[in-house]
Coordinates of C-alpha atoms in Angstrom, one line a residue:
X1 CA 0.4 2.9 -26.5
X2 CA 1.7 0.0 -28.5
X3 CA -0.8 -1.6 -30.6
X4 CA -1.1 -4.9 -29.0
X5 CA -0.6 -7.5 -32.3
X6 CA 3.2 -6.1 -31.5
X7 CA 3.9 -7.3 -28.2
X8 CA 4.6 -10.5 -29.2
X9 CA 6.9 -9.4 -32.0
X10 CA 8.5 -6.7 -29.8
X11 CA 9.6 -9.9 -27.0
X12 CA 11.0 -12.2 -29.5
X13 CA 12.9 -8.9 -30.7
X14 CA 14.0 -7.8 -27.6
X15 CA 15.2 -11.9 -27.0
X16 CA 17.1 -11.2 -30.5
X17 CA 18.7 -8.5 -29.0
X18 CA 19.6 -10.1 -25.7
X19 CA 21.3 -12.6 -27.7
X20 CA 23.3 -10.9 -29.7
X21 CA 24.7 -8.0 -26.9
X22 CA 25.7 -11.7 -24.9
X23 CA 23.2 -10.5 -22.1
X24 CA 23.5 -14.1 -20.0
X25 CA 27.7 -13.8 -20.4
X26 CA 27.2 -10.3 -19.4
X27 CA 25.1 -11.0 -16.6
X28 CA 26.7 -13.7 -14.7
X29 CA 29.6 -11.4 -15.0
X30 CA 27.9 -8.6 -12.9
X31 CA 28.0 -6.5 -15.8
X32 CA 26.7 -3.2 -14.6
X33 CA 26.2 -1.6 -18.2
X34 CA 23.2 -3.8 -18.4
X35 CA 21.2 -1.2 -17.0
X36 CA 23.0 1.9 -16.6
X37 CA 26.9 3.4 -16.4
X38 CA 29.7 2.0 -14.8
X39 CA 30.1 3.8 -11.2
X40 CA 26.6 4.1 -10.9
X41 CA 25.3 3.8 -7.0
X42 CA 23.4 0.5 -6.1
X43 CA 24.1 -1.5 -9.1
X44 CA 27.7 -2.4 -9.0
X45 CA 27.5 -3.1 -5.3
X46 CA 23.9 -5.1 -5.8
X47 CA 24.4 -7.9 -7.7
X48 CA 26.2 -11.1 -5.5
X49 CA 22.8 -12.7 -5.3
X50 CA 23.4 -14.7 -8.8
X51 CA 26.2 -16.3 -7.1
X52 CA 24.5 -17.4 -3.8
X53 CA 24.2 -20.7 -4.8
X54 CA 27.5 -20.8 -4.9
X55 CA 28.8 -18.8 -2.2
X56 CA 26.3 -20.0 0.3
X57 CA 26.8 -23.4 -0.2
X58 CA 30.2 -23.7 2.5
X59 CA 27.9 -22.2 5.0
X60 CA 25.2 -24.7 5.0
X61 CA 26.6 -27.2 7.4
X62 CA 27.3 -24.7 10.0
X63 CA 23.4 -23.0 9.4
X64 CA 21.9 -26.7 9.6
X65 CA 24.1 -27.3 12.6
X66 CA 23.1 -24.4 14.5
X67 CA 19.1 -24.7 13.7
X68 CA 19.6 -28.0 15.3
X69 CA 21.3 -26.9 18.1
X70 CA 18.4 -24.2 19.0
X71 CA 15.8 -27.0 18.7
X72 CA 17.5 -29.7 20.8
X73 CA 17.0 -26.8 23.4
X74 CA 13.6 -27.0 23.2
X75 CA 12.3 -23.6 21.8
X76 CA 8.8 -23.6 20.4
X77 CA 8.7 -20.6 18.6
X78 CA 11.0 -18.5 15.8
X79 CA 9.6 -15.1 15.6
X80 CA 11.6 -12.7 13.1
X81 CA 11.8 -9.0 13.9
X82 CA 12.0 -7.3 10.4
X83 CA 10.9 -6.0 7.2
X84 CA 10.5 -6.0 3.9
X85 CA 13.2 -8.3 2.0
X86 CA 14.4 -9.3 6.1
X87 CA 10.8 -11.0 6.6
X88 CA 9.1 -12.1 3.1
X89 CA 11.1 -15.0 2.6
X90 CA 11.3 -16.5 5.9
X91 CA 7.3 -16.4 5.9
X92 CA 7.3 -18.1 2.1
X93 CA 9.5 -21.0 4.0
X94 CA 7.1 -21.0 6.8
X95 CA 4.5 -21.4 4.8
X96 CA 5.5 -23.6 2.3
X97 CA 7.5 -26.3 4.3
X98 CA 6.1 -25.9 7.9
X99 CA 8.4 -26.5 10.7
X100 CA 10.3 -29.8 10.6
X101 CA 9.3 -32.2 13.6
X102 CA 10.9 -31.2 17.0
X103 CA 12.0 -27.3 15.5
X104 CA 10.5 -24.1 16.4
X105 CA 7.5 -23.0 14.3
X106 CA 8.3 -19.5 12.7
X107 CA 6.5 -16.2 12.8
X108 CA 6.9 -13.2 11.7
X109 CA 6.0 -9.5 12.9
X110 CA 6.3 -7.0 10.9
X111 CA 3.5 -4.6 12.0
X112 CA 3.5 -1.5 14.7
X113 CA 0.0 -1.5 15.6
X114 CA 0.0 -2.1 19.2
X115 CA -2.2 -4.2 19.0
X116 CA -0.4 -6.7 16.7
X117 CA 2.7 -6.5 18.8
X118 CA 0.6 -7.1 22.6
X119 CA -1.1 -10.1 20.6
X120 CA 2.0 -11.7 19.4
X121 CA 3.6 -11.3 22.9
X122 CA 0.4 -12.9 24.6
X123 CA 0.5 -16.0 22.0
X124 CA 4.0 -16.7 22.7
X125 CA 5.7 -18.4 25.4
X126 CA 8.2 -16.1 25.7
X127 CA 10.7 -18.2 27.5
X128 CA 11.1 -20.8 24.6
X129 CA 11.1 -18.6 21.8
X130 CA 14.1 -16.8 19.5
X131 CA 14.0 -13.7 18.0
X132 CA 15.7 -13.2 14.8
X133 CA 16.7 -9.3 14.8
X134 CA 17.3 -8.9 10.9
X135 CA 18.0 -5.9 8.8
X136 CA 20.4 -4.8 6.2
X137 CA 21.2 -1.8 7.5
X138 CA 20.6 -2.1 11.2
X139 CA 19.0 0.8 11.6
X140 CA 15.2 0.0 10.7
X141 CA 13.1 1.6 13.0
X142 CA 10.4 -1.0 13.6
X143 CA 12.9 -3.6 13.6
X144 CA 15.0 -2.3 16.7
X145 CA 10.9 -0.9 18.4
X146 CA 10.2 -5.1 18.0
X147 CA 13.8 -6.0 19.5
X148 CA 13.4 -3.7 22.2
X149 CA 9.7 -4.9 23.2
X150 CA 10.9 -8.2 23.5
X151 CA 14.4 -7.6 25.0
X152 CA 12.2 -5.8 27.9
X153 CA 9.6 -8.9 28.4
X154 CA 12.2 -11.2 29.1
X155 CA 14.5 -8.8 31.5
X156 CA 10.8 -8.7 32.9
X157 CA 10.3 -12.5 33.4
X158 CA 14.3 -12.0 35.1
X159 CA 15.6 -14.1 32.0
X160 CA 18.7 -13.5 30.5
X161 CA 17.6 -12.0 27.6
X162 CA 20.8 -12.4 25.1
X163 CA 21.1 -16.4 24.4
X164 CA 17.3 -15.4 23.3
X165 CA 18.3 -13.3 20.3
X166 CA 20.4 -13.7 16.8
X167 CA 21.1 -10.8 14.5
X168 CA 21.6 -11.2 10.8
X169 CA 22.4 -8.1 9.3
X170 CA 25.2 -6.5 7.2
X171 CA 29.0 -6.5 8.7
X172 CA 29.5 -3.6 10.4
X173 CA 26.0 -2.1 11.0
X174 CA 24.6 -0.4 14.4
X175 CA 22.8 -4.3 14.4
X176 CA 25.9 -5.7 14.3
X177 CA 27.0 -3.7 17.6
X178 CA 24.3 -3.5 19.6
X179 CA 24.4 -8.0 19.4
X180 CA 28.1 -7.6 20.6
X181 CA 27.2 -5.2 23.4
X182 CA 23.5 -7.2 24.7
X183 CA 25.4 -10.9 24.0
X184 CA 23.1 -12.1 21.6
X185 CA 23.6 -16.1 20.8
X186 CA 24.6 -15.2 17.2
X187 CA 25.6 -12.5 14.7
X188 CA 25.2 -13.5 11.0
X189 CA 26.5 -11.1 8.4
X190 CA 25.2 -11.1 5.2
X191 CA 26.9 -10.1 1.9
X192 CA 27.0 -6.8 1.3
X193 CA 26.6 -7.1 -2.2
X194 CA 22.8 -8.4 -2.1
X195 CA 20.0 -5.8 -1.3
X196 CA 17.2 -7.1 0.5
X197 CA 15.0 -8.1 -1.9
X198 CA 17.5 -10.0 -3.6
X199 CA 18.2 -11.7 -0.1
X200 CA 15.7 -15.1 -0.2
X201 CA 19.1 -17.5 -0.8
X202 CA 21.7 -15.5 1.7
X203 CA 21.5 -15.7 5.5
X204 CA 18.4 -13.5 5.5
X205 CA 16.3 -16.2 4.5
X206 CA 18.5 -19.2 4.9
X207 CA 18.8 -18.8 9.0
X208 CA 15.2 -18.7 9.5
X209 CA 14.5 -21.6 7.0
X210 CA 17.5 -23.9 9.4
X211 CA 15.6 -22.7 12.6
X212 CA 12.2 -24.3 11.6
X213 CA 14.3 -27.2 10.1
X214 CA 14.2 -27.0 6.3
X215 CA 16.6 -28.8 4.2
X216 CA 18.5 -25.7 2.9
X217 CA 21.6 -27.5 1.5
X218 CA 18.3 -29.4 -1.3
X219 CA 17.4 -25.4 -1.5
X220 CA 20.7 -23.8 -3.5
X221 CA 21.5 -27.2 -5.1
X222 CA 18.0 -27.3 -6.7
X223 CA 19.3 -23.9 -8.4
X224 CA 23.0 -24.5 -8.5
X225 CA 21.7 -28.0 -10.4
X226 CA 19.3 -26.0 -13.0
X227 CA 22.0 -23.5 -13.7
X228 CA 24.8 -26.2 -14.5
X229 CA 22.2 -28.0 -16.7
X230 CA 22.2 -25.6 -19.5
X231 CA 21.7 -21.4 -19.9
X232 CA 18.0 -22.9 -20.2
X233 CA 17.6 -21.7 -16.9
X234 CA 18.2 -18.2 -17.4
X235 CA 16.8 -18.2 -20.5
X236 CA 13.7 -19.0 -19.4
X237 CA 14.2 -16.3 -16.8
X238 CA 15.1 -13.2 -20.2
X239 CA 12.2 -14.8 -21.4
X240 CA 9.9 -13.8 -18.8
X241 CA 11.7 -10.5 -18.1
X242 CA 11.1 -9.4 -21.5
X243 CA 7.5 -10.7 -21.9
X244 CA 6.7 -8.4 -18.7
X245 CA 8.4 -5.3 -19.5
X246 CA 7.2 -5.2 -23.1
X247 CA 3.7 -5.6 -21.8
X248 CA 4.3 -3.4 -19.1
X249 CA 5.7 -0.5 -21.8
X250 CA 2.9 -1.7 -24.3
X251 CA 0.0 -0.9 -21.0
X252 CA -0.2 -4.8 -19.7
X253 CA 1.2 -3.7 -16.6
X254 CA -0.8 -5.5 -13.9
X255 CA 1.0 -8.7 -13.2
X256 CA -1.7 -10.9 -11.3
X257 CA -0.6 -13.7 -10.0
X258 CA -2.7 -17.8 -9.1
X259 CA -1.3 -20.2 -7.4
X260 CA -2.0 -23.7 -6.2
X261 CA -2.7 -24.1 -2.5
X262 CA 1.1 -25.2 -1.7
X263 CA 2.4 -21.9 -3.3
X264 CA 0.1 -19.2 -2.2
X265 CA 2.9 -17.4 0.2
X266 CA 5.2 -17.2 -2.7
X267 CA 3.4 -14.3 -4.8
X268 CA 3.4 -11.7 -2.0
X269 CA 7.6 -12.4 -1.8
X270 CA 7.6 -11.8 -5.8
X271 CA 5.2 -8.8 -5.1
X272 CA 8.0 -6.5 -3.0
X273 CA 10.8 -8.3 -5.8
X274 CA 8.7 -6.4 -8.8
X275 CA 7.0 -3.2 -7.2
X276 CA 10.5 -2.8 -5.4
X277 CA 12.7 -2.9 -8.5
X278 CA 10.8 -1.5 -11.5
X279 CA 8.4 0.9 -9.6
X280 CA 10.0 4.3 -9.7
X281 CA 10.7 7.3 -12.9
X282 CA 7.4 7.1 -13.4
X283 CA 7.3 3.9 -14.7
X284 CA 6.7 0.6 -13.4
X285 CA 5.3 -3.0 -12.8
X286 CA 2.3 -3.5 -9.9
X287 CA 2.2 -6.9 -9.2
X288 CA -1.3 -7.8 -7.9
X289 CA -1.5 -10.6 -5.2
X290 CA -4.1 -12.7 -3.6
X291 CA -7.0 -10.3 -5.2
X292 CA -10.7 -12.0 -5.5
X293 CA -9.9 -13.0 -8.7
X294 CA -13.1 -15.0 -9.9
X295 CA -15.3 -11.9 -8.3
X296 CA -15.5 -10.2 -11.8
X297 CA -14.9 -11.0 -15.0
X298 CA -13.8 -7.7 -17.0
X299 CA -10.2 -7.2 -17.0
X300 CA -9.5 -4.7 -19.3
X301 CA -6.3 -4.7 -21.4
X302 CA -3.9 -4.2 -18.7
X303 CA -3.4 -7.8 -17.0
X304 CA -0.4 -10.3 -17.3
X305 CA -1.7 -13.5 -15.6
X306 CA 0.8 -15.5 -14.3
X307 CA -0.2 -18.9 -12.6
X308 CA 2.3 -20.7 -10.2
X309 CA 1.3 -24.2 -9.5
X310 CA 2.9 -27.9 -8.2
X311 CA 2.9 -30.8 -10.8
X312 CA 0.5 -32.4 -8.0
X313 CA -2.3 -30.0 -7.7
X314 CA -3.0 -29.3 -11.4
X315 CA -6.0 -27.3 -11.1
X316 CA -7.6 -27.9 -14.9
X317 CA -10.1 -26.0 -14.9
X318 CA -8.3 -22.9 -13.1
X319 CA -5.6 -22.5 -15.6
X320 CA -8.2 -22.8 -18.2
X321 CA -10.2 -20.1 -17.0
X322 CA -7.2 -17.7 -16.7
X323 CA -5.9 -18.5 -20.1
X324 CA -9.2 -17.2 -21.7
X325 CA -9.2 -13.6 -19.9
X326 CA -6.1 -12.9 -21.6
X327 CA -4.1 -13.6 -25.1
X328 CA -1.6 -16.7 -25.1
X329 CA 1.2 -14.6 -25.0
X330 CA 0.3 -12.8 -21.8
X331 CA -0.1 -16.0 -19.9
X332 CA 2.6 -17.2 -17.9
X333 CA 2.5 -20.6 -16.4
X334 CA 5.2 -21.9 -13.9
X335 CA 4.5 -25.7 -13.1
X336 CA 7.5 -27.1 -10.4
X337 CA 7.2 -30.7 -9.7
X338 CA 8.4 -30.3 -5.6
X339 CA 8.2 -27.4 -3.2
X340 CA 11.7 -27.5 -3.1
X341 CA 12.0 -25.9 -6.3
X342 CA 10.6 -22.6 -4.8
X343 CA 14.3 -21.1 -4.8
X344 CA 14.5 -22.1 -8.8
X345 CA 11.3 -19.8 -8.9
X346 CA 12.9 -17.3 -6.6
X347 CA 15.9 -17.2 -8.6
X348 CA 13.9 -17.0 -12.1
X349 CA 11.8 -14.1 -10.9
X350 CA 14.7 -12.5 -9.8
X351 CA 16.8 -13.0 -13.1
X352 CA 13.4 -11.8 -14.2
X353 CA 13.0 -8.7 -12.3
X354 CA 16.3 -7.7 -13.3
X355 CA 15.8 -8.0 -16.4
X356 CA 12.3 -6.4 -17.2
X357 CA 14.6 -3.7 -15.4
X358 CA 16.9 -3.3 -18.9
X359 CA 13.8 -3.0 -20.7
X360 CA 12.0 0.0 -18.7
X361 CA 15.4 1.7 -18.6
X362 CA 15.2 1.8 -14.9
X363 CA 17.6 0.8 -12.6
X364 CA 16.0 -2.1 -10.4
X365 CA 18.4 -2.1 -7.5
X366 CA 17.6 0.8 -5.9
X367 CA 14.4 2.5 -3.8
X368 CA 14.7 6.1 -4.6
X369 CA 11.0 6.9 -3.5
X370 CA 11.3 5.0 -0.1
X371 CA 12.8 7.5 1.9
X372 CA 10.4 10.2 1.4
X373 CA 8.1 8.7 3.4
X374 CA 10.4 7.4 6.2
X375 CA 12.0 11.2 6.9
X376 CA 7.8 12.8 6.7
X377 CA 7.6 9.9 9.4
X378 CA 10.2 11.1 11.3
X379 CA 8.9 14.6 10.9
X380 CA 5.5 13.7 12.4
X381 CA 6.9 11.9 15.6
X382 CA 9.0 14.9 15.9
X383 CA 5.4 17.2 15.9
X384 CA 6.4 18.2 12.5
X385 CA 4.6 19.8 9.5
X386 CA 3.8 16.2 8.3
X387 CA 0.7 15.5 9.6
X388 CA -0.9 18.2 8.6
X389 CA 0.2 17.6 4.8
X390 CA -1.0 14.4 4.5
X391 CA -4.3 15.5 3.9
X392 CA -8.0 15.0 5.4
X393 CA -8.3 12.0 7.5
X394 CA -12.3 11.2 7.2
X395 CA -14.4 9.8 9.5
X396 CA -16.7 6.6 8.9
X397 CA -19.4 8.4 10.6
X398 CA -18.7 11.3 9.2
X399 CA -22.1 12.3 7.5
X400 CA -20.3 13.4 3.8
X401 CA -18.0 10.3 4.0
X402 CA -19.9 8.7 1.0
X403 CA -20.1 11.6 -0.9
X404 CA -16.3 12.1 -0.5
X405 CA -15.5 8.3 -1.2
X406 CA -17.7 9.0 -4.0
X407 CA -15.9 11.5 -5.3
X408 CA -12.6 9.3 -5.0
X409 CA -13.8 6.3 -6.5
X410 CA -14.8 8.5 -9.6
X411 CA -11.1 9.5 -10.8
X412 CA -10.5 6.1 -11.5
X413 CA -10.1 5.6 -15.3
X414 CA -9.3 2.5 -17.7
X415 CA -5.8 1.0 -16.7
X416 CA -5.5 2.2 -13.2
X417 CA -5.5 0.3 -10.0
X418 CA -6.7 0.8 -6.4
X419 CA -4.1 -0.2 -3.5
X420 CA -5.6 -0.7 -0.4
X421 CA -3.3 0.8 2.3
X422 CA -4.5 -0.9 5.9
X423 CA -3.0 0.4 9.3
X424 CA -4.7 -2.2 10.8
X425 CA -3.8 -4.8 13.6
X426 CA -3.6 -7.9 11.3
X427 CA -6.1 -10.6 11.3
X428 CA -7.6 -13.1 9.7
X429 CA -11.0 -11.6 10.4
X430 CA -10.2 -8.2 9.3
X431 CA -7.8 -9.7 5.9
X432 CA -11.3 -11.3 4.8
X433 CA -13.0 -7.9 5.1
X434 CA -10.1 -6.2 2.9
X435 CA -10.8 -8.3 0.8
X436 CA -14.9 -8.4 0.3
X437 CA -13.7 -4.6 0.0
X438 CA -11.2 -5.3 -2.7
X439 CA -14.1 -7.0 -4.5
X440 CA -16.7 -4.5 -4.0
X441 CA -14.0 -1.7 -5.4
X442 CA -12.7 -3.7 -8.3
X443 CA -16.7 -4.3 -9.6
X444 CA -17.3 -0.3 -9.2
X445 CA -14.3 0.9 -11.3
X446 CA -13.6 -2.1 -13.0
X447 CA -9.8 -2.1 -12.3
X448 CA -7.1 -4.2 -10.7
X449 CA -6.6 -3.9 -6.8
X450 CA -4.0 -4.4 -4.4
X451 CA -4.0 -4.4 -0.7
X452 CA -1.4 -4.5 2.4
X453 CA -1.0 -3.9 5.8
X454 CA 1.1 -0.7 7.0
X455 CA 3.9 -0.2 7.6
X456 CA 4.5 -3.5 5.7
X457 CA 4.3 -2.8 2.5
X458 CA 6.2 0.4 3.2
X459 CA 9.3 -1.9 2.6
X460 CA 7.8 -3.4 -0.9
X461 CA 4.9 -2.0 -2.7
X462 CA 5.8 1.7 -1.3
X463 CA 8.4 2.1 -3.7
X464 CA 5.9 1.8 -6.8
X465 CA 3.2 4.0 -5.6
X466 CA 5.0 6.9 -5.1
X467 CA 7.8 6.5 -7.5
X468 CA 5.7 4.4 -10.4
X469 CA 3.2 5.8 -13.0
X470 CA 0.5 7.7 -11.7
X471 CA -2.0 5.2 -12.2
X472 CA -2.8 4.2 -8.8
X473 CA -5.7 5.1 -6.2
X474 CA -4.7 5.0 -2.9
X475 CA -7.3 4.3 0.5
X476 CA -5.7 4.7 3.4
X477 CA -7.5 3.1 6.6
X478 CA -6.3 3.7 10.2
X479 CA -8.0 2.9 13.2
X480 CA -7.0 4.7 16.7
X481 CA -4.2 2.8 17.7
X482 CA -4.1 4.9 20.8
X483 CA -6.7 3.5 22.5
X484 CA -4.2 0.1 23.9
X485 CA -1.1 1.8 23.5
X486 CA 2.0 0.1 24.2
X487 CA 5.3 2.2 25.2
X488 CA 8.8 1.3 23.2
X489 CA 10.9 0.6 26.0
X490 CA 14.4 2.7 26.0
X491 CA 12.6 5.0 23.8
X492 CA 10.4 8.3 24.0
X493 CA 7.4 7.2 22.0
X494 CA 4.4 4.4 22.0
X495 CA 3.9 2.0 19.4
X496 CA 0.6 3.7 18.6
X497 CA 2.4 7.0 18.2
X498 CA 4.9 5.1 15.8
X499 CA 2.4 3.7 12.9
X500 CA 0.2 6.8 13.4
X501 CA 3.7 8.7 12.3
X502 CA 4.0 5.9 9.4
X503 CA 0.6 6.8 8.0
X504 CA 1.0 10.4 7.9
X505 CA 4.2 10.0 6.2
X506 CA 3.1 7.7 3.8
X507 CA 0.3 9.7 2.9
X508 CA 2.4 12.9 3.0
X509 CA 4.7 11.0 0.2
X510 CA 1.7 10.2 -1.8
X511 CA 0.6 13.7 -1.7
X512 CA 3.8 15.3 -2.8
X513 CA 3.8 12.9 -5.6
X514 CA 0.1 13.7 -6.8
X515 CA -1.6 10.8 -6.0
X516 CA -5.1 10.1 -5.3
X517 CA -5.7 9.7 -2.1
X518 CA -8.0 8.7 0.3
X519 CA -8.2 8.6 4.2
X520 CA -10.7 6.8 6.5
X521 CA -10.7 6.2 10.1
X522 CA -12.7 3.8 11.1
X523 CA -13.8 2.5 14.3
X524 CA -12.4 0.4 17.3
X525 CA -13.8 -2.4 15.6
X526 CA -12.4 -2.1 12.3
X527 CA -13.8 -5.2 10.9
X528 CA -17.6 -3.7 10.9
X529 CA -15.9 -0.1 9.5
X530 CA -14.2 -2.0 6.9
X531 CA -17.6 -3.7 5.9
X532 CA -19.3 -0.4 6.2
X533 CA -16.9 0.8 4.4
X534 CA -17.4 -1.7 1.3
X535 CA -21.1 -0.7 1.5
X536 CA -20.2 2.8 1.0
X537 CA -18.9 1.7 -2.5
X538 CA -21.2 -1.4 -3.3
X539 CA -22.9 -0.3 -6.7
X540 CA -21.1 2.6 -7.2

């Protein structure tokens, strides 16, 4: 490990570098030699989001047009059926702006737990809502299990079901087809040069932001203005890229993120950006978001802190505390003086992200790990070998379940982290209890912790954890999802069948990649298993 008196040395030398090889020339020529060999898959093809400022500004007009069009007809509700880079930005604009006076409020469901998907349906009325059907591909599996829920419900209520829907997805895609054959309101194909996690400024973020009515002609000119200031822009950008892949080579790997209040949505958006793109040759970045930061105080050597905060919530005493828990060179600080100038972040991060990329030697356009997990999915709903390699699933009430938690909980070591893998419905309820159990974990080994619900992070973190260093702990919780099972209309399985399938692959990946793992089923009220499940590990 590099002794840490030469990180700092080793960023400004890697800036030197930069500078000389014309890196910002280079890069806003979609230089693929940057990372790796002309011809080489996913890079070439992956890199028109630095232009969507640009290139998305003639489409603005007719995206602001249409959002107003939807709302004069008097839909409540935006719901967006995806995952991954398809659904993390529209929630960032949800959260961030709000819906504009007289446009549909957004939502966003990305789980398969049956009892996620019933709840959504029940909160909605169903009649004055539109479903945004998004993937690149076209072919994501919980995507087109959502569309075809909801394309049922309203055939149900004797609605015409098409003027209800709106695809954005890649030209040419299975998507694309299936809106042409079931008359959906609107197709919008995205560039096929930008992979979904580079998607935020393209019509995978952009159409959902014009449904709930935010100004997304101020978004791109807030970058396109910052670029054609100066390089300042970017070069703020290198700089962070370099300052997190030299600590991440040097063993500061765990980028933890604090935000002010307005900005808390925007870290689990950067969190699929980074796990996503530098996770994978057994190397990597974990971003850690939204972890009970001030629960205790000894971080180790392996933290980057970054704080994100608006000019008008300063937070004194915050920042300060953050800046003494690690050295002055692994503190970032990102003040923007209007929410607006959330793309300029997005942007940055993503110049960022590419570029901590160059200095791991990995190529951060492409998921290698991530479909290891999808085909042992597909293997388990097919009554395959998969289940039975993903290992023990343990009972809560099993009566050795603290002695095997135990037993995990002791392989931790000094620089690794736990990730918190919950096959939960999602709640605001059962979120809290992740995270007392974050806490409680994070005080017993003294290292960094992550958490997500599955099959979400599937399509962000998953990358990293089976294709990033082996320096991860994985808990797996899963509840019966049986037990209010929901069929997937024009299909042959349940939604309860489809995220039990999920977890088995996604533990059958871990597995096969040596991970630590462990699995725990708790019971039909998974709040009180998830708090007995934090006792099992309080004062360990």
């Amino acid at each position: 490990m590099t002794n840490e008196a030469e990180i700092p040395e080793r960023i400004e030398a890697r800036l030197r570098q930069w500078e000389a090889d014309g890196f910002i020339e280079r890069l806003l020529e979609h230089d693929p030699t940057l990372w790796a060999l002309r011809g080489t898959p996913e890079i070439e093809n992956r890199l028109g989001w630095l232009d969507l400022p640009t290139t998305m500004a003639p489409k603005v007009a007719d995206l602001t047009r249409f959002g107003r069009d939807v709302a004069s007809e008097g839909f409540t509700d935006v719901v967006v059926l995806g995952m991954g880079g398809s659904s993390l930005a529209p929630e960032v604009f949800q959260t961030t702006f709000g819906n504009t006076a007289g446009h549909p409020r957004l939502r966003v469901l990305d789980s398969t737990h049956p009892a996620a998907v019933t709840a959504l349906a029940d909160a909605l009325d169903i009649s004055r809502t539109i479903f945004v059907v998004s993937s690149k591909s076209g072919t994501t599996t919980e995507m087109l299990s959502f569309f075809h829920y909801f394309w049922a419900r309203l055939t149900e209520m004797g609605a015409d079901p098409g003027p209800h829907f709106v695809a954005v997805t890649d030209p040419g895609t299975p998507l694309e087809r299936l809106a042409s054959e079931r008359g959906f309101r609107r197709v919008f194909s995205a560039p096929t040069d930008v992979g979904g996690r580079y998607s935020a400024l393209c019509e995978f973020g952009l159409v959902p932001a014009a449904l709930i009515g935010v100004d997304i002609g101020s978004l791109l000119a807030t970058v396109q203005s910052a670029r054609d200031a100066s390089d300042e822009e970017i070069e703020q950008a290198l700089r962070l890229g370099a300052t997190i892949g030299e600590c991440a080579l040097a063993g500061r790997d765990k980028l933890t993120f604090v935000t002010s209040p307005s900005l808390r949505s925007l870290p689990t958006w950067i969190e699929q950006l980074i796990a996503e793109s530098t996770g994978k040759l057994d190397v990597g970045i974990v971003p850690i978001d939204q972890e009970p930061v001030w629960d205790y105080p000894d971080y180790g050597d392996d933290r980057v802190m970054v704080y994100i905060g608006l000019r008008t919530e300063p937070e004194p005493e915050k920042r300060e505390a953050l800046r003494a828990l690690v050295p002055e060179w692994a503190h970032v600080a990102q003040i923007i003086e209007d929410t607006h100038e959330i793309s300029r972040l997005m942007m940055r991060w993503e110049i960022a992200t590419a570029a901590a990329g160059a200095v791991l030697g990995i190529n951060p356009f492409d998921q290698p790990d991530v479909q290891l997990a999808k085909d042992l999915a597909r293997e388990a709903m097919a009554g395959g070998s998969s289940s039975a390699d993903a290992g023990r699933i343990i009972s809560i009430d099993d009566t050795d379940v603290e002695t095997v938690a135990t037993e995990w909980l002791e392989l931790a070591t000094s620089g690794d982290y736990i990730g918190i893998h919950a096959y939960l419905a999602p709640g605001d309820d059962v979120w809290e209890s992740i995270g007392q159990l974050r806490s409680v974990l994070g005080r017993s080994a003294k290292v960094a912790t992550t958490a997500g619900y599955g099959p979400r992070f599937l399509h962000s973190t998953g990358q990293l954890h089976k294709g990033g260093a082996n320096n991860g702990l994985f808990l797996q919780i899963v509840d019966d999802a049986s037990a209010n099972d929901v069929p997937v209309p024009e299909t042959d399985y349940t939604f309860g069948q489809l995220i039990a399938a999920q977890s088995a692959g996604d533990a059958g990946a871990l597995i096969q990649r040596g991970r630590r793992l462990l699995r725990v089923r708790v019971g039909a009220d998974a709040q009180a298993g998830l708090e007995r499940l934090a006792s099992l590990f309080e004062n360990k």
